[in-house]
Short mmCIF file of C-alpha atoms and ligand atoms in Angstrom, two decimals:
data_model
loop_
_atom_site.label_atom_id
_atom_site.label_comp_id
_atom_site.label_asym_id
_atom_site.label_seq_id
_atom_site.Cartn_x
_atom_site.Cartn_y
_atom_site.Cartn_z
CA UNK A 1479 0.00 0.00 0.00
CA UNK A 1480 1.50 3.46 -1.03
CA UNK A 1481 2.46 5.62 1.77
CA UNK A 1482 0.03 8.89 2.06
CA UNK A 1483 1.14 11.97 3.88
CA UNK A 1484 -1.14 12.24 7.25
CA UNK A 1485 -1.99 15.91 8.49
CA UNK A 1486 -0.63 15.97 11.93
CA UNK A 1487 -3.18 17.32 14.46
CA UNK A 1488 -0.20 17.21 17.44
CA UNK A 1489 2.90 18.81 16.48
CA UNK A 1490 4.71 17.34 19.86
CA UNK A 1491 8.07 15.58 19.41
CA UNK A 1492 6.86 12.09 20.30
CA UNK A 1493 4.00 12.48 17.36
CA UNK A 1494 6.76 14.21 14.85
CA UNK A 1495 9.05 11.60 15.27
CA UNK A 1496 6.37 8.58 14.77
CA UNK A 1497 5.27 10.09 11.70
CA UNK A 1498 9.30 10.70 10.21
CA UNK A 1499 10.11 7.47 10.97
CA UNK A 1500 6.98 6.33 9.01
CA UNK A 1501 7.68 8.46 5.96
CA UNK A 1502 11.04 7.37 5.75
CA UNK A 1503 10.40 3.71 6.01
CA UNK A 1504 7.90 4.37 3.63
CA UNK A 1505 10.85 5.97 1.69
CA UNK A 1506 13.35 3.24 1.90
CA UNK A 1507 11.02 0.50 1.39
CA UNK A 1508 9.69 1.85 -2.29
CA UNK A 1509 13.11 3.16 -3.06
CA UNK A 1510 14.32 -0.92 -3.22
CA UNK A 1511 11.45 -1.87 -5.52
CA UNK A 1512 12.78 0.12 -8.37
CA UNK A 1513 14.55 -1.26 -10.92
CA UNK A 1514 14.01 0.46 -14.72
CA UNK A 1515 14.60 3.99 -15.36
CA UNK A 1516 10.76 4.45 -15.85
CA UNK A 1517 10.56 3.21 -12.39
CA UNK A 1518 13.03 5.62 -11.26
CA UNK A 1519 10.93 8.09 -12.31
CA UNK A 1520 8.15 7.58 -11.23
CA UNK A 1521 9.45 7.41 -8.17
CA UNK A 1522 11.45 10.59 -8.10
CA UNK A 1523 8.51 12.42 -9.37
CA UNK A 1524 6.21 10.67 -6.25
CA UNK A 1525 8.61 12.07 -3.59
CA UNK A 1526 10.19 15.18 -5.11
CA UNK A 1527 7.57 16.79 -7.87
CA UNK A 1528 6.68 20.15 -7.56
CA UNK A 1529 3.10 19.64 -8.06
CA UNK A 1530 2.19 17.17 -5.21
CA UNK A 1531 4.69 15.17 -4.36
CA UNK A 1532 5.76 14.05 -0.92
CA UNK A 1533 8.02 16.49 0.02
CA UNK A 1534 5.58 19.54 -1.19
CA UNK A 1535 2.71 17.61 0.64
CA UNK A 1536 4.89 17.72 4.17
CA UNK A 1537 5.79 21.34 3.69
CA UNK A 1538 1.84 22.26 3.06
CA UNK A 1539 0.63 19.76 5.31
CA UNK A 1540 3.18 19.72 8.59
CA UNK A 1541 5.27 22.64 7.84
CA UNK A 1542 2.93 25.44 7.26
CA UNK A 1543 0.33 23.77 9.50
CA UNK A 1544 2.67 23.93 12.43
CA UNK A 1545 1.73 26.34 15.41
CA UNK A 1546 4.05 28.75 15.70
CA UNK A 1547 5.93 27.65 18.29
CA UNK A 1548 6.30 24.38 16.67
CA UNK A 1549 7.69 26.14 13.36
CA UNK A 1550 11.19 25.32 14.20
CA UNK A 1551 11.04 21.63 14.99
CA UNK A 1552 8.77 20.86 12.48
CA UNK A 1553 11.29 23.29 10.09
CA UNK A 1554 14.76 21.08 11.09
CA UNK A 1555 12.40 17.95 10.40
CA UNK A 1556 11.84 18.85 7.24
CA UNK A 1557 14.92 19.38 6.40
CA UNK A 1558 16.19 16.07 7.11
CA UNK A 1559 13.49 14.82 5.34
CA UNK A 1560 14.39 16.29 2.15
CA UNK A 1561 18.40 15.26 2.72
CA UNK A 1562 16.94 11.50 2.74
CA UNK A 1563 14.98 11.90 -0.08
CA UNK A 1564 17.41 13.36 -2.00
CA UNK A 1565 19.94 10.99 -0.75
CA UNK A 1566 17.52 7.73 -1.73
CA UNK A 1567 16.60 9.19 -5.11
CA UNK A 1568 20.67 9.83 -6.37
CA UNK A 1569 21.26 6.62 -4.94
CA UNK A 1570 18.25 4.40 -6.69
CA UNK A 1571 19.40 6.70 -9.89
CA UNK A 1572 23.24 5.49 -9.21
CA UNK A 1573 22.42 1.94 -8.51
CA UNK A 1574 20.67 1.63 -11.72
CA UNK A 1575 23.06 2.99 -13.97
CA UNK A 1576 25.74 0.36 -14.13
CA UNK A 1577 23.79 -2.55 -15.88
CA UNK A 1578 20.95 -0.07 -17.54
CA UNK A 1579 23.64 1.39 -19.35
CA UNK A 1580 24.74 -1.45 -20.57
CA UNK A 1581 21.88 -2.52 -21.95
CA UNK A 1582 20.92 1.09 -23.55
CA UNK A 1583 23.82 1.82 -25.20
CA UNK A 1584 25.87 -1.00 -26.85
CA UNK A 1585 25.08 -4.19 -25.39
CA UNK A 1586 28.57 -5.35 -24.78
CA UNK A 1587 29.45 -6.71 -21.27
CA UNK A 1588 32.82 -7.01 -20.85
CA UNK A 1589 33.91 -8.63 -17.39
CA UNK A 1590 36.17 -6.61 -15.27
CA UNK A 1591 38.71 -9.01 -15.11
CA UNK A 1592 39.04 -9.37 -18.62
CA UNK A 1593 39.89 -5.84 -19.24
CA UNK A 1594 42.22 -5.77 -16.34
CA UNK A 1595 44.57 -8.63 -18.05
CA UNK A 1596 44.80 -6.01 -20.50
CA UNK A 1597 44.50 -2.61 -19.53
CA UNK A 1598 46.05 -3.61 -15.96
CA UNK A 1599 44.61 -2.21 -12.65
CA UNK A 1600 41.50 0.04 -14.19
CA UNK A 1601 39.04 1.50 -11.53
CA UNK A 1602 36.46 -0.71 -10.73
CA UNK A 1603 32.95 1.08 -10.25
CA UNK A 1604 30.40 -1.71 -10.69
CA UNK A 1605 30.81 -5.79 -11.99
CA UNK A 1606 30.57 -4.15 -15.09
CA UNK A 1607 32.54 -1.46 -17.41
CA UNK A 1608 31.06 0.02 -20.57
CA UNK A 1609 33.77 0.60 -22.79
CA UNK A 1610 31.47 2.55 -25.11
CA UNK A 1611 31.14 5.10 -22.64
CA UNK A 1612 32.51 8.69 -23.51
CA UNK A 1613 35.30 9.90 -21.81
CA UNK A 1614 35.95 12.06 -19.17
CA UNK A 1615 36.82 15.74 -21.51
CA UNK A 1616 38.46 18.80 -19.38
CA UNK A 1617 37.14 21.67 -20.36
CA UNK A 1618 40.25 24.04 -22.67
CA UNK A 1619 40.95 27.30 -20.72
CA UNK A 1620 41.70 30.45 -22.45
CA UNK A 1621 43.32 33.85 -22.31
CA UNK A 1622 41.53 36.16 -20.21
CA UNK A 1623 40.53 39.17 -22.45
CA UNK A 1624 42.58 41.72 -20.65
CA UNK A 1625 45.36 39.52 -20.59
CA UNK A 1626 44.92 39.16 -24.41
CA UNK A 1627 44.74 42.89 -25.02
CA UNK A 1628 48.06 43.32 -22.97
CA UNK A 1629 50.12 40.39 -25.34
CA UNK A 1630 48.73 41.73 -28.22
CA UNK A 1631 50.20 45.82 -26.81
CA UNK A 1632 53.07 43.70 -25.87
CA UNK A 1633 54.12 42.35 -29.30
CA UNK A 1634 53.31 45.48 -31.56
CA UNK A 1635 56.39 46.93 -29.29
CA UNK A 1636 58.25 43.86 -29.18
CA UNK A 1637 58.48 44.00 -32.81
CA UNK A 1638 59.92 47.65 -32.88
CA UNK A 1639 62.74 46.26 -30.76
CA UNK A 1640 61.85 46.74 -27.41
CA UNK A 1641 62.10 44.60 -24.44
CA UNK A 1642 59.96 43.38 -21.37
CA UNK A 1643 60.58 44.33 -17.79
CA UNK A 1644 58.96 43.70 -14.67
CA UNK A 1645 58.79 44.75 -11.55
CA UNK A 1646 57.47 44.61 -7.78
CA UNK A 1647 53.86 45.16 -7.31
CA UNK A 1648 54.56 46.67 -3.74
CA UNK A 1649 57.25 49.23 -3.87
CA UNK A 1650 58.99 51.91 -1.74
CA UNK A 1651 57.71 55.65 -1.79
CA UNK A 1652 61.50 56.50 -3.57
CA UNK A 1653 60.60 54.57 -6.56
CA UNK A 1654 56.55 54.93 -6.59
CA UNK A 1655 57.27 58.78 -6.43
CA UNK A 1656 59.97 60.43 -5.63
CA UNK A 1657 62.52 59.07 -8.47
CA UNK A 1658 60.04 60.14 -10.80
CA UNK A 1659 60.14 63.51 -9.96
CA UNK A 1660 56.94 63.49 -7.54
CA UNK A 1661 58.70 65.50 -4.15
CA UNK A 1662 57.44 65.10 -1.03
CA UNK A 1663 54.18 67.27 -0.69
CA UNK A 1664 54.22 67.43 -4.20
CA UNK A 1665 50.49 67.94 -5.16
CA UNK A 1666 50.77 65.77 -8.00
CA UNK A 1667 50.89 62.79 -5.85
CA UNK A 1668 47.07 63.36 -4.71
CA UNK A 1669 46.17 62.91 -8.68
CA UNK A 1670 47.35 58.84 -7.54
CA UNK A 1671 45.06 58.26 -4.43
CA UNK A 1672 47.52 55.73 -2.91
CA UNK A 1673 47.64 52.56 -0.60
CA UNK A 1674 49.80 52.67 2.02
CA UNK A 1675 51.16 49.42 3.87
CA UNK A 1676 50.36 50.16 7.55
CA UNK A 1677 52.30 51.10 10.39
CA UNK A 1678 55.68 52.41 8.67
CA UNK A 1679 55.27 56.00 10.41
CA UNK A 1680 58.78 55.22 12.06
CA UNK A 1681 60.72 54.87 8.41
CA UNK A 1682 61.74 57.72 6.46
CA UNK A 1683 59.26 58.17 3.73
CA UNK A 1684 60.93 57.28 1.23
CA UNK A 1685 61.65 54.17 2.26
CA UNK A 1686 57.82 53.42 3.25
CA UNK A 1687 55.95 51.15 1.75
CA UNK A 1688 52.70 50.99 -0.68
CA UNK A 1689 51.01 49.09 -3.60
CA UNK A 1690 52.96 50.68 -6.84
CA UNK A 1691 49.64 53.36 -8.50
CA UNK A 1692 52.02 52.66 -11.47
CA UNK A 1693 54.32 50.80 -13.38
CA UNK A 1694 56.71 53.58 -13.85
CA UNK A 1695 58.99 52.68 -10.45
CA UNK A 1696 60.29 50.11 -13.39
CA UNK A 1697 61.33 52.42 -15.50
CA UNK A 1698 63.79 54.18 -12.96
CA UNK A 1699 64.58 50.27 -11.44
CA UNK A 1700 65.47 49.41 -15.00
CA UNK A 1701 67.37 52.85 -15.61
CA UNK A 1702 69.89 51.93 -12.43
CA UNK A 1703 70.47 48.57 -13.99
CA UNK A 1704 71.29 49.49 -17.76
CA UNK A 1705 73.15 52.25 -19.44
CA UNK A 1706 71.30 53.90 -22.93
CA UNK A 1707 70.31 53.08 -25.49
CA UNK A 1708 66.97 51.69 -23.57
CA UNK A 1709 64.29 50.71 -24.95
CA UNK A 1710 61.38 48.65 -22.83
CA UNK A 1711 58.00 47.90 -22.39
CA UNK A 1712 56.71 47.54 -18.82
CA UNK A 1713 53.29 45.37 -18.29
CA UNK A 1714 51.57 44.72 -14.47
CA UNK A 1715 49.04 45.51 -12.00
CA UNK A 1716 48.60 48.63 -10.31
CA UNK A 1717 46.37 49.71 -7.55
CA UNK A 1718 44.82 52.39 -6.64
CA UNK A 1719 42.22 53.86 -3.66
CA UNK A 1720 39.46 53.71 -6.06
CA UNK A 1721 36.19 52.61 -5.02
CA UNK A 1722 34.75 49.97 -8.03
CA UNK A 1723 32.41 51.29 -10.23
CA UNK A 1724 31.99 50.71 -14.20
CA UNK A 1725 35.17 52.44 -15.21
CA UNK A 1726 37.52 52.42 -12.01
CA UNK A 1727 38.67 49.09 -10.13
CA UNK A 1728 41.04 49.31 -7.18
CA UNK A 1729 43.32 46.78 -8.78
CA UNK A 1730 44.04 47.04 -12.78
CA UNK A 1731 46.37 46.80 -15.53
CA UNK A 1732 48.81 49.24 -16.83
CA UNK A 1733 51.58 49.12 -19.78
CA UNK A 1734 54.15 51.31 -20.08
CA UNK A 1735 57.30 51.97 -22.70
CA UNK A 1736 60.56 54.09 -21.89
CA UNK A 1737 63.15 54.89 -24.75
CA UNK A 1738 66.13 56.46 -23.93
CA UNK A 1739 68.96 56.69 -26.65
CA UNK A 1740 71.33 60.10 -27.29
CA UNK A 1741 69.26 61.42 -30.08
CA UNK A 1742 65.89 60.92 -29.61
CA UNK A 1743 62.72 63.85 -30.12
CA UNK A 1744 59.31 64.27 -29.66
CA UNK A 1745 59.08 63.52 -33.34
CA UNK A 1746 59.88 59.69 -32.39
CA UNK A 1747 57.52 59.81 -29.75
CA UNK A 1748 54.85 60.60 -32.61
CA UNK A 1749 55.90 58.30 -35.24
CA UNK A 1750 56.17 55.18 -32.49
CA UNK A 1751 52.79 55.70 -30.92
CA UNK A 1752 51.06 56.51 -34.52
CA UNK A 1753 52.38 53.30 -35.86
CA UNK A 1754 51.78 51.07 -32.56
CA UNK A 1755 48.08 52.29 -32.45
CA UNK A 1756 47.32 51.26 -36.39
CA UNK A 1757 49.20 48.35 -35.52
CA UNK A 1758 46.25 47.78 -32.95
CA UNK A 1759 43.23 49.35 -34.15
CA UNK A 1760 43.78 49.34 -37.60
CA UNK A 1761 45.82 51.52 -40.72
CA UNK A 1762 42.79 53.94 -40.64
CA UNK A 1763 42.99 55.44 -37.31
CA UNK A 1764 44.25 58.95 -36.81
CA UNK A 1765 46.29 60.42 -33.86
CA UNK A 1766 46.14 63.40 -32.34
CA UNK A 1767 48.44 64.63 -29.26
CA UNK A 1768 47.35 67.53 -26.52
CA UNK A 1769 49.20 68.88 -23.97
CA UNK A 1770 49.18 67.52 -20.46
CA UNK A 1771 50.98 67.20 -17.49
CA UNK A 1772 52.91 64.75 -15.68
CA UNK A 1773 55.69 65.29 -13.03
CA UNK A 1774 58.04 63.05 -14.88
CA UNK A 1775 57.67 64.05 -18.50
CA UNK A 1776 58.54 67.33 -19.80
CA UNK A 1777 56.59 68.45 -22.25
CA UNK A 1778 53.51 65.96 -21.41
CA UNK A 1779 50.91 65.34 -23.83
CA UNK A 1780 47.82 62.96 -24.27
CA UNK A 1781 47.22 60.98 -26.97
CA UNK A 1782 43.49 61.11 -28.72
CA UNK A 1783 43.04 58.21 -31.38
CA UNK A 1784 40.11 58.79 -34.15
CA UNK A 1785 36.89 56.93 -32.74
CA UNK A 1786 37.34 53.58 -34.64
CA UNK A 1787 34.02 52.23 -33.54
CA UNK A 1788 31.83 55.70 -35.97
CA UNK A 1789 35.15 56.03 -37.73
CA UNK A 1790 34.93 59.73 -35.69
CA UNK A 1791 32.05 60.93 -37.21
CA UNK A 1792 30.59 61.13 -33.37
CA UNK A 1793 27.58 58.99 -34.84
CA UNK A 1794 26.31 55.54 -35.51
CA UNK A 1795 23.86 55.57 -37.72
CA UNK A 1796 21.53 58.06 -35.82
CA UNK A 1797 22.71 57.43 -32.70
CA UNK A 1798 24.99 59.64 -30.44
CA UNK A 1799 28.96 57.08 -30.31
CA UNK A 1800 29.09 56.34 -27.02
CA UNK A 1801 33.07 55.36 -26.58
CA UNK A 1802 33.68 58.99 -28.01
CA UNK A 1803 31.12 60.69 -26.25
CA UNK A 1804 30.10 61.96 -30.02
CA UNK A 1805 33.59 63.88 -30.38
CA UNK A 1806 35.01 61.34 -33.06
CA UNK A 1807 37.96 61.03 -30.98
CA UNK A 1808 39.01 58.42 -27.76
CA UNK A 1809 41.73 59.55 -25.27
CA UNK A 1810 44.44 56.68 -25.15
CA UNK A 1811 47.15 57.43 -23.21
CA UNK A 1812 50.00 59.48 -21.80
CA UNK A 1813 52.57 60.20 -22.72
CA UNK A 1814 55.86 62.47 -22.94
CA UNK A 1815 59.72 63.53 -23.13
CA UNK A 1816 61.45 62.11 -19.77
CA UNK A 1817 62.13 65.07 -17.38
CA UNK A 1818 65.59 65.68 -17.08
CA UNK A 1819 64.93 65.66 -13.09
CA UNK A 1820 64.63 61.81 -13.45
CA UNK A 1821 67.85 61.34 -15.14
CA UNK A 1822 69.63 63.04 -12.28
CA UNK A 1823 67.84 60.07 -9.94
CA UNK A 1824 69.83 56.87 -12.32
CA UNK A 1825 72.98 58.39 -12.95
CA UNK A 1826 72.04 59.53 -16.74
CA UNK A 1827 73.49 62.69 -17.78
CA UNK A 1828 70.80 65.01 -19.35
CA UNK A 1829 72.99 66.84 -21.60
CA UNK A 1830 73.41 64.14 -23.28
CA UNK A 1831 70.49 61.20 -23.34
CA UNK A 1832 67.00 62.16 -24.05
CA UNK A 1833 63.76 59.86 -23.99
CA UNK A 1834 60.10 59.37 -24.07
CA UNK A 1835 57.52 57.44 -22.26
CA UNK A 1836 54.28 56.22 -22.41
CA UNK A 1837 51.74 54.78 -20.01
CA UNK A 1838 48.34 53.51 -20.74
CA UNK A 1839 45.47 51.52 -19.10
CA UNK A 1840 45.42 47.75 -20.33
CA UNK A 1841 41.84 46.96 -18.64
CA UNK A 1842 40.46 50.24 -20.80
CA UNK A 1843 41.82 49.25 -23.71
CA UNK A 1844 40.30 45.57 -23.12
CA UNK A 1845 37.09 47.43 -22.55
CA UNK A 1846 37.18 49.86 -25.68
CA UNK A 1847 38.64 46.59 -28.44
CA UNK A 1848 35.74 44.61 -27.16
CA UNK A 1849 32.89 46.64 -26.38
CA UNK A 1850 32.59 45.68 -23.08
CA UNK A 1851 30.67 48.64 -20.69
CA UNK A 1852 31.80 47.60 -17.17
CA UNK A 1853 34.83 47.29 -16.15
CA UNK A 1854 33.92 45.26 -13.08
CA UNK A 1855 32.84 42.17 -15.30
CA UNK A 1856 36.88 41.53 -16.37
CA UNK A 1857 37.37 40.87 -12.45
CA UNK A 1858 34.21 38.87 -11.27
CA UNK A 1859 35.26 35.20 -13.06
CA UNK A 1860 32.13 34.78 -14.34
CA UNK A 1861 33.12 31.98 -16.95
CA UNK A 1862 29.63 32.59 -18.93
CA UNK A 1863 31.23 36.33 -19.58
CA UNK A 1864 34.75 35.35 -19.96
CA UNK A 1865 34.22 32.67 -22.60
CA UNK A 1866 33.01 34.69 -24.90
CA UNK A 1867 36.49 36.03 -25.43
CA UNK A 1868 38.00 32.15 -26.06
ZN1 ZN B 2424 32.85 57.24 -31.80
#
C-alpha cells in the first residue's frame, strides 16, 4: 500500500518523530522496488515533484500547519526529510546505472577481469565497465581578455625592438614617487590616491611602503640597472584607492614603454605611438596629441586616437557614439619627453640622453577593443562572460 502523507493534528516531538520514521520507512522501502529507469521516475517524481509530491505535501501539510511555536522543529524535520529523499533518489538513480547502461547503449558486457589482463589495474565502479562510454573531456581554458589585449600591446612593441621588464607590485615611496620627480608634498601625488602598507610611520618616507599606482617605479629600477640606449616595455598591476564602479577598479592593468637613446625627439615619440596604435586598431585610425601634465615628462601630452568604432564621425547611424562621447575622438594614453629631473635620480646625464615614455590603461583598452561597458565584469570570473572572449 503506497504511503500517504497524514496531516498531523499534534505537532509534539513524540507524534513528529512517529510520523518521520513512518515516511522514511515508507521511503526506503519503495526506493528498493525500483529497478528500470521508468521506475526511477516515477518514483522521483512521487517524492520530489513540484506539483504534489511528498516532500511539497509535508511542507503544506506539517510545515505550514505547524503552530508557531512548533515552526522550528517541524522546520529542522523537514529538512532532514528532504536530505533522505534526496539521498535515496541519487542513490536508486546510481544503482541503476551500471547494468541499464549497458543494456541502452551497446550491449557489450565485458567482465572486469578481462579488461584488467589487458589494460592492468582500471578503476572498478560496478561488476561491469562500458567501454562505449565517452570519456571524461576537461574543459580548454583560455586567455583572459585583458590579458589578451596586454600580449597583443606587448608584441606590436616587441616587434619595434623593445624589451619586457617587470617589476614589484609593492614598492617603496622612492621609486613609486619620488625618483620620478613626484617631491614630497608634491600635489601631483594626490592625482594617484595611494595605498599605504600600515604602520611604517617610524621609516623615512621614502623608504615606506605601498602598492605601486604605477608601473613607472620600473622604468627608474630598470634605468639603475642598464646604461642607454633603452628601450622597454613595462606590463603589471597597479592599484589604486578607487572605489569599483563601471570604469575604475582598485586593482588594474597598466603598460608602459621608456626609450632612452642620445638622439631621440618628440618627433619619435609621434611616429612610435602613430604606428603602434594602427598596428592595434587598424591603418585607418588617426592620432592626435594635446598637452598635459605629468611630473616626470617634460613636455607631457595625451594621446586622442580617431573613434574607430563611428570612424569619428561622433555617430552611428543616428545614434549619439558612445566610446567617443560623439567627439570622433578616444583619449588613449599618456605620454611624454622624460624630465631631465629623473635622469639626475639613475645616474644619466641630461645633456646628453634624451627619452620618451608612455603609459596607458590595459583593462580600458580591453574594454574599448571589445565593447565591453563595465569594467567590473573583467574581475568577477564569471566563466559565462569570460568565454566569450576564447
Ligand atoms: Zn565614436
Amino acid at each position: 500500500m503506497a504511503y500517504t502523507v497524514p496531516k498531523l493534528k499534534d505537532f509534539s516531538s513524540a507524534i513528529l518523530d512517529k510520523a518521520a520514521d513512518k515516511l522514511l520507512a515508507a521511503l526506503d522501502e519503495e526506493s528498493k522496488t525500483v529497478s528500470s529507469e521508468a521506475e526511477w521516475k516515477a518514483f522521483r517524481d512521487r517524492w520530489m515533484a513540484r506539483k504534489n509530491g511528498v516532500l511539497t505535501q509535508i511542507n503544506e501539510l506539517w510545515l505550514k500547519a505547524a503552530p508557531k511555536d512548533a515552526k522550528r522543529d517541524v522546520g529542522q524535520r523537514v529538512n532532514e526529510i528532504r536530505q533522505k529523499i534526496e539521498q535515496k533518489v541519487d542513490g536508486a538513480k546510481a544503482r541503476l546505472r551500471a547494468p541499464v547502461m549497458e543494456v541502452e547503449h551497446s550491449g557489450i558486457e565485458v567482465p572486469v577481469e578481462e579488461l584488467e589482463k589487458y589494460a592492468g589495474g582500471i578503476k572498478r565502479d560496478a561488476d561491469r565497465l562500458d567501454i562505449t562510454l565517452p570519456g571524461i573531456r576537461r574543459p580548454l581554458g583560455a586567455e583572459h581578455p585583458v590579458i589578451k589585449t596586454m600580449n597583443e600591446i606587448v608584441s606590436v612593441f616587441r616587434d619595434l625592438g623593445y624589451s619586457v621588464r617587470e617589476g614589484p607590485e609593492i614598492e617603496t615611496d622612492y621609486y613609486n614617487f619620488e625618483a620620478l620627480n613626484f617631491p614630497p608634498n608634491h600635489p601631483a601625488r594626490d592625482m594617484q590616491d595611494t595605498l599605504f602598507i600600515a604602520h611604517q610611520e617610524s621609516k623615512p618616507l621614502r623608504e615606506r611602503l605601498l602598492l605601486r599606482t604605477h608601473t613607472s617605479p620600473v622604468q627608474i629600477r630598470t634605468m639603475e640597472q642598464m646604461k642607454p640606449p633603452v628601450r622597454i616595455v613595462i606590463p603589471g598591476k597597479v592599484h589604486r584607492n578607487d572605489p569599483p564602479d563601471a570604469s575604475h577598479s582598485p586593482m588594474f592593468h597598466q603598460i608602459e614603454g621608456l626609450a632612452v637613446d642620445s638622439d631621440i625627439t618628440f618627433g619619435d615619440l609621434k611616429g612610435t605611438l602613430d604606428h603602434a596604435m594602427k598596428a592595434l586598431f587598424g591603418s585607418s585610425v588617426k592620432t592626435h596629441f594635446r598637452p598635459s601634465y605629468f611630473p616626470f615628462t617634460e613636455p607631457s601630452a595625451e594621446m586622442m586616437v580617431s573613434c574607430f568604432i563611428c570612424g569619428g564621425s561622433g555617430k552611428r547611424g543616428s545614434e549619439p557614439c558612445r566610446p567617443c562621447k560623439q567627439t570622433g575622438w578616444i583619449e588613449i594614453l599618456g605620454c611624454g619627453m622624460v624630465d631631465p629631473n629623473v635622469y639626475g635620480f639613475v645616474d644619466y646625464d641630461p645633456r646628453k640622453v634624451s627619452g620618451f615614455a608612455f603609459g596607458m590603461g590595459a583593462d580600458r583598452m580591453a574594454l574599448l577593443k571589445y565593447g565591453v561597458d563595465d569594467i567590473q565584469l573583467f574581475f568577477q570570473g564569471d566563466v559565462r562572460f569570460l568565454e566569450q572572449f576564447a
